[in-house]
Amino acid sequence: MRAVHLALALALTLSLAACGTGDSSNNLQTGLGGGGAPSTPPGPVTTPVTQLQDGTGTGMTTRELAFASEVFRLLNEYRTTNGRTALTWNASVAAVAQNHTVDMQNTGVLTHDGPAPCAAPADCLGMRLTTGGVAFTTAGENVARGQPSPADVMAAWQASAGHNANMLDPGFTQIGIGYREAVSPANAAAFGPWWTQVFRTP
């Protein structure tokens, strides 16, 4: 097992209108894992009603899938504008991102930890990727809560040095994005939406 080095940005708390929001970044310099083949991004979605399997292995509403797709588009636009190569969508990585997003929404906690009993962010991201069958040499994660739109969450991540570094890291080649609306049933004060970007280099 190789050592995992972690660069963790401090949680960023924003005040947007009447809702408190936050985000955090997590970057693994080396890692372990299984398979995880690239696949196509989720693509445009029009009907915001039906629960579906979207290729990430986790059910998302069409609205949630559309929001994740828009973050993917905005991120690649941002990367290419800044001289970076566009990332490709990986369905296995997206499943890892979405499962973590759902876990955060369920517990009402913005975190890089989990699922229990894992509580060391570098180990947890590595464990989630490995459990999802995703091999990686480097990986990173940005999470956020409360931003109402893809443009808002991208602006929040861009304004934070650690998160922005993950988004512009020239070493990453693939991404998966998770998005979940609604309030945590465990903590009604912890309003969403909830967002996760998981970056990967095979």
Short mmCIF file of C-alpha atoms in Angstrom, two decimals:
data_model
loop_
_atom_site.label_atom_id
_atom_site.label_comp_id
_atom_site.label_asym_id
_atom_site.label_seq_id
_atom_site.Cartn_x
_atom_site.Cartn_y
_atom_site.Cartn_z
CA MET A 1 0.00 0.00 0.00
CA ARG A 2 1.41 3.38 -0.99
CA ALA A 3 1.24 6.45 1.20
CA VAL A 4 -1.57 8.89 0.57
CA HIS A 5 -0.76 12.59 0.89
CA LEU A 6 -3.60 14.98 1.58
CA ALA A 7 -3.96 18.67 0.84
CA LEU A 8 -7.13 19.77 2.59
CA ALA A 9 -8.40 23.32 2.22
CA LEU A 10 -10.15 24.84 5.18
CA ALA A 11 -13.91 24.84 4.92
CA LEU A 12 -15.13 28.02 3.30
CA THR A 13 -18.26 29.53 4.79
CA LEU A 14 -20.22 31.92 2.63
CA SER A 15 -23.20 34.13 3.36
CA LEU A 16 -25.57 34.12 0.43
CA ALA A 17 -28.87 35.85 1.03
CA ALA A 18 -30.49 34.10 3.98
CA CYS A 19 -28.72 30.77 3.74
CA GLY A 20 -25.34 29.77 5.13
CA THR A 21 -23.22 27.68 2.78
CA GLY A 22 -19.88 26.00 2.84
CA ASP A 23 -17.46 24.02 0.73
CA SER A 24 -14.28 22.08 1.18
CA SER A 25 -11.58 20.49 -0.95
CA ASN A 26 -9.60 17.31 -0.60
CA ASN A 27 -6.70 16.25 -2.81
CA LEU A 28 -4.95 12.87 -2.84
CA GLN A 29 -1.49 12.89 -4.35
CA THR A 30 -1.26 9.12 -4.75
CA GLY A 31 -3.77 6.37 -4.31
CA LEU A 32 -5.03 2.85 -4.77
CA GLY A 33 -8.02 1.35 -6.48
CA GLY A 34 -9.63 -1.14 -8.82
CA GLY A 35 -11.11 -0.58 -12.33
CA GLY A 36 -13.24 2.32 -13.58
CA ALA A 37 -13.52 2.86 -17.33
CA PRO A 38 -14.30 6.29 -18.80
CA SER A 39 -17.76 6.83 -20.25
CA THR A 40 -19.82 9.62 -21.74
CA PRO A 41 -21.20 12.49 -19.64
CA PRO A 42 -24.85 12.34 -18.68
CA GLY A 43 -25.92 14.80 -21.38
CA PRO A 44 -28.91 17.15 -21.50
CA VAL A 45 -32.06 16.23 -19.63
CA THR A 46 -35.44 17.90 -19.99
CA THR A 47 -38.02 16.37 -17.62
CA PRO A 48 -37.44 17.27 -13.96
CA VAL A 49 -39.78 14.62 -12.55
CA THR A 50 -38.76 10.99 -12.97
CA GLN A 51 -36.34 9.12 -10.72
CA LEU A 52 -33.86 7.27 -12.91
CA GLN A 53 -30.59 5.41 -13.12
CA ASP A 54 -28.28 7.77 -14.96
CA GLY A 55 -25.24 5.60 -15.56
CA THR A 56 -23.56 6.71 -12.34
CA GLY A 57 -25.04 3.80 -10.42
CA THR A 58 -27.13 6.12 -8.24
CA GLY A 59 -30.65 7.33 -8.88
CA MET A 60 -30.87 11.06 -9.62
CA THR A 61 -33.82 13.10 -10.65
CA THR A 62 -33.56 14.55 -14.12
CA ARG A 63 -33.14 18.00 -12.55
CA GLU A 64 -30.23 16.78 -10.41
CA LEU A 65 -28.64 15.15 -13.44
CA ALA A 66 -29.09 18.33 -15.47
CA PHE A 67 -27.39 20.39 -12.73
CA ALA A 68 -24.46 17.95 -12.52
CA SER A 69 -24.15 18.09 -16.31
CA GLU A 70 -24.07 21.89 -16.24
CA VAL A 71 -21.28 21.92 -13.62
CA PHE A 72 -19.36 19.55 -15.91
CA ARG A 73 -19.84 21.93 -18.84
CA LEU A 74 -18.90 25.04 -16.83
CA LEU A 75 -15.85 23.34 -15.36
CA ASN A 76 -14.49 22.33 -18.76
CA GLU A 77 -15.16 25.81 -20.12
CA TYR A 78 -13.24 27.22 -17.14
CA ARG A 79 -10.35 24.80 -17.61
CA THR A 80 -9.96 25.46 -21.34
CA THR A 81 -10.18 29.22 -20.80
CA ASN A 82 -7.27 28.83 -18.39
CA GLY A 83 -5.16 26.73 -20.76
CA ARG A 84 -6.01 23.35 -19.24
CA THR A 85 -7.25 20.24 -21.04
CA ALA A 86 -10.95 19.48 -20.67
CA LEU A 87 -11.78 16.59 -18.33
CA THR A 88 -13.69 13.53 -19.47
CA TRP A 89 -16.73 12.20 -17.62
CA ASN A 90 -16.29 8.87 -15.84
CA ALA A 91 -19.50 7.11 -14.76
CA SER A 92 -17.76 5.13 -12.02
CA VAL A 93 -16.25 8.30 -10.56
CA ALA A 94 -19.66 9.98 -10.83
CA ALA A 95 -21.17 7.13 -8.80
CA VAL A 96 -18.59 7.74 -6.07
CA ALA A 97 -19.35 11.48 -6.14
CA GLN A 98 -23.12 10.99 -6.06
CA ASN A 99 -23.01 8.41 -3.27
CA HIS A 100 -20.96 10.81 -1.13
CA THR A 101 -23.35 13.65 -1.95
CA VAL A 102 -26.30 11.53 -0.83
CA ASP A 103 -24.44 10.55 2.37
CA MET A 104 -23.82 14.22 3.18
CA GLN A 105 -27.43 15.11 2.47
CA ASN A 106 -28.66 12.23 4.66
CA THR A 107 -26.49 13.19 7.63
CA GLY A 108 -26.68 16.94 7.14
CA VAL A 109 -22.88 17.22 7.41
CA LEU A 110 -20.58 18.78 4.81
CA THR A 111 -17.51 16.56 4.98
CA HIS A 112 -14.80 14.60 3.21
CA ASP A 113 -15.17 11.86 5.84
CA GLY A 114 -17.25 8.72 5.63
CA PRO A 115 -18.87 6.48 5.23
CA ALA A 116 -18.41 5.35 8.83
CA PRO A 117 -16.16 4.27 10.35
CA CYS A 118 -13.77 6.19 8.07
CA ALA A 119 -12.91 9.61 9.49
CA ALA A 120 -9.58 10.55 7.85
CA PRO A 121 -10.35 12.50 4.65
CA ALA A 122 -7.49 11.12 2.52
CA ASP A 123 -8.28 7.58 3.55
CA CYS A 124 -12.02 8.11 3.06
CA LEU A 125 -11.80 9.39 -0.51
CA GLY A 126 -9.42 6.57 -1.36
CA MET A 127 -11.77 4.05 0.24
CA ARG A 128 -14.81 5.42 -1.61
CA LEU A 129 -12.97 5.21 -4.93
CA THR A 130 -11.68 1.71 -4.24
CA THR A 131 -15.12 0.53 -3.10
CA GLY A 132 -16.53 2.01 -6.31
CA GLY A 133 -14.04 -0.01 -8.35
CA VAL A 134 -12.07 3.04 -9.46
CA ALA A 135 -8.27 2.84 -9.86
CA PHE A 136 -6.36 6.09 -9.46
CA THR A 137 -2.89 7.50 -9.16
CA THR A 138 -4.17 10.92 -8.06
CA ALA A 139 -7.59 12.02 -6.97
CA GLY A 140 -9.20 15.11 -5.52
CA GLU A 141 -12.56 16.15 -4.17
CA ASN A 142 -14.49 19.39 -3.80
CA VAL A 143 -17.71 19.49 -1.80
CA ALA A 144 -20.15 22.31 -1.18
CA ARG A 145 -23.54 22.99 0.36
CA GLY A 146 -26.17 25.64 -0.23
CA GLN A 147 -25.30 27.14 -3.59
CA PRO A 148 -28.56 27.22 -5.58
CA SER A 149 -27.18 26.80 -9.10
CA PRO A 150 -24.24 25.34 -11.04
CA ALA A 151 -22.94 28.87 -11.71
CA ASP A 152 -23.11 29.71 -7.99
CA VAL A 153 -21.22 26.62 -6.85
CA MET A 154 -18.58 27.12 -9.54
CA ALA A 155 -18.12 30.75 -8.41
CA ALA A 156 -17.74 29.63 -4.78
CA TRP A 157 -15.13 27.00 -5.68
CA GLN A 158 -13.26 29.45 -7.94
CA ALA A 159 -13.08 31.96 -5.07
CA SER A 160 -11.33 29.44 -2.80
CA ALA A 161 -7.67 28.69 -3.52
CA GLY A 162 -7.77 24.99 -2.63
CA HIS A 163 -10.93 24.23 -4.59
CA ASN A 164 -9.80 26.29 -7.55
CA ALA A 165 -6.47 24.42 -7.56
CA ASN A 166 -8.34 21.12 -7.83
CA MET A 167 -10.45 22.42 -10.72
CA LEU A 168 -7.42 23.71 -12.62
CA ASP A 169 -5.03 20.89 -11.73
CA PRO A 170 -3.42 19.92 -15.06
CA GLY A 171 -2.77 16.40 -13.78
CA PHE A 172 -6.42 15.40 -13.48
CA THR A 173 -7.99 13.85 -16.57
CA GLN A 174 -11.42 12.62 -15.45
CA ILE A 175 -14.28 13.76 -13.24
CA GLY A 176 -17.57 12.66 -11.78
CA ILE A 177 -20.07 15.08 -10.24
CA GLY A 178 -22.76 14.52 -7.64
CA TYR A 179 -25.67 16.80 -6.82
CA ARG A 180 -28.55 16.41 -4.38
CA GLU A 181 -31.34 18.78 -3.60
CA ALA A 182 -33.43 19.06 -0.45
CA VAL A 183 -32.91 19.13 3.29
CA SER A 184 -31.20 16.46 5.34
CA PRO A 185 -33.81 14.34 7.10
CA ALA A 186 -31.37 13.99 10.01
CA ASN A 187 -30.79 17.73 10.33
CA ALA A 188 -33.56 19.97 9.05
CA ALA A 189 -31.37 23.04 9.63
CA ALA A 190 -28.78 21.79 7.13
CA PHE A 191 -30.32 22.94 3.89
CA GLY A 192 -28.96 21.83 0.53
CA PRO A 193 -28.32 21.70 -2.27
CA TRP A 194 -25.29 19.44 -1.83
CA TRP A 195 -22.48 19.21 -4.40
CA THR A 196 -19.46 16.96 -4.96
CA GLN A 197 -16.73 16.97 -7.60
CA VAL A 198 -14.39 13.97 -7.64
CA PHE A 199 -11.31 14.34 -9.85
CA ARG A 200 -9.24 11.40 -10.99
CA THR A 201 -6.11 10.48 -12.88
CA PRO A 202 -5.96 6.74 -13.73
#
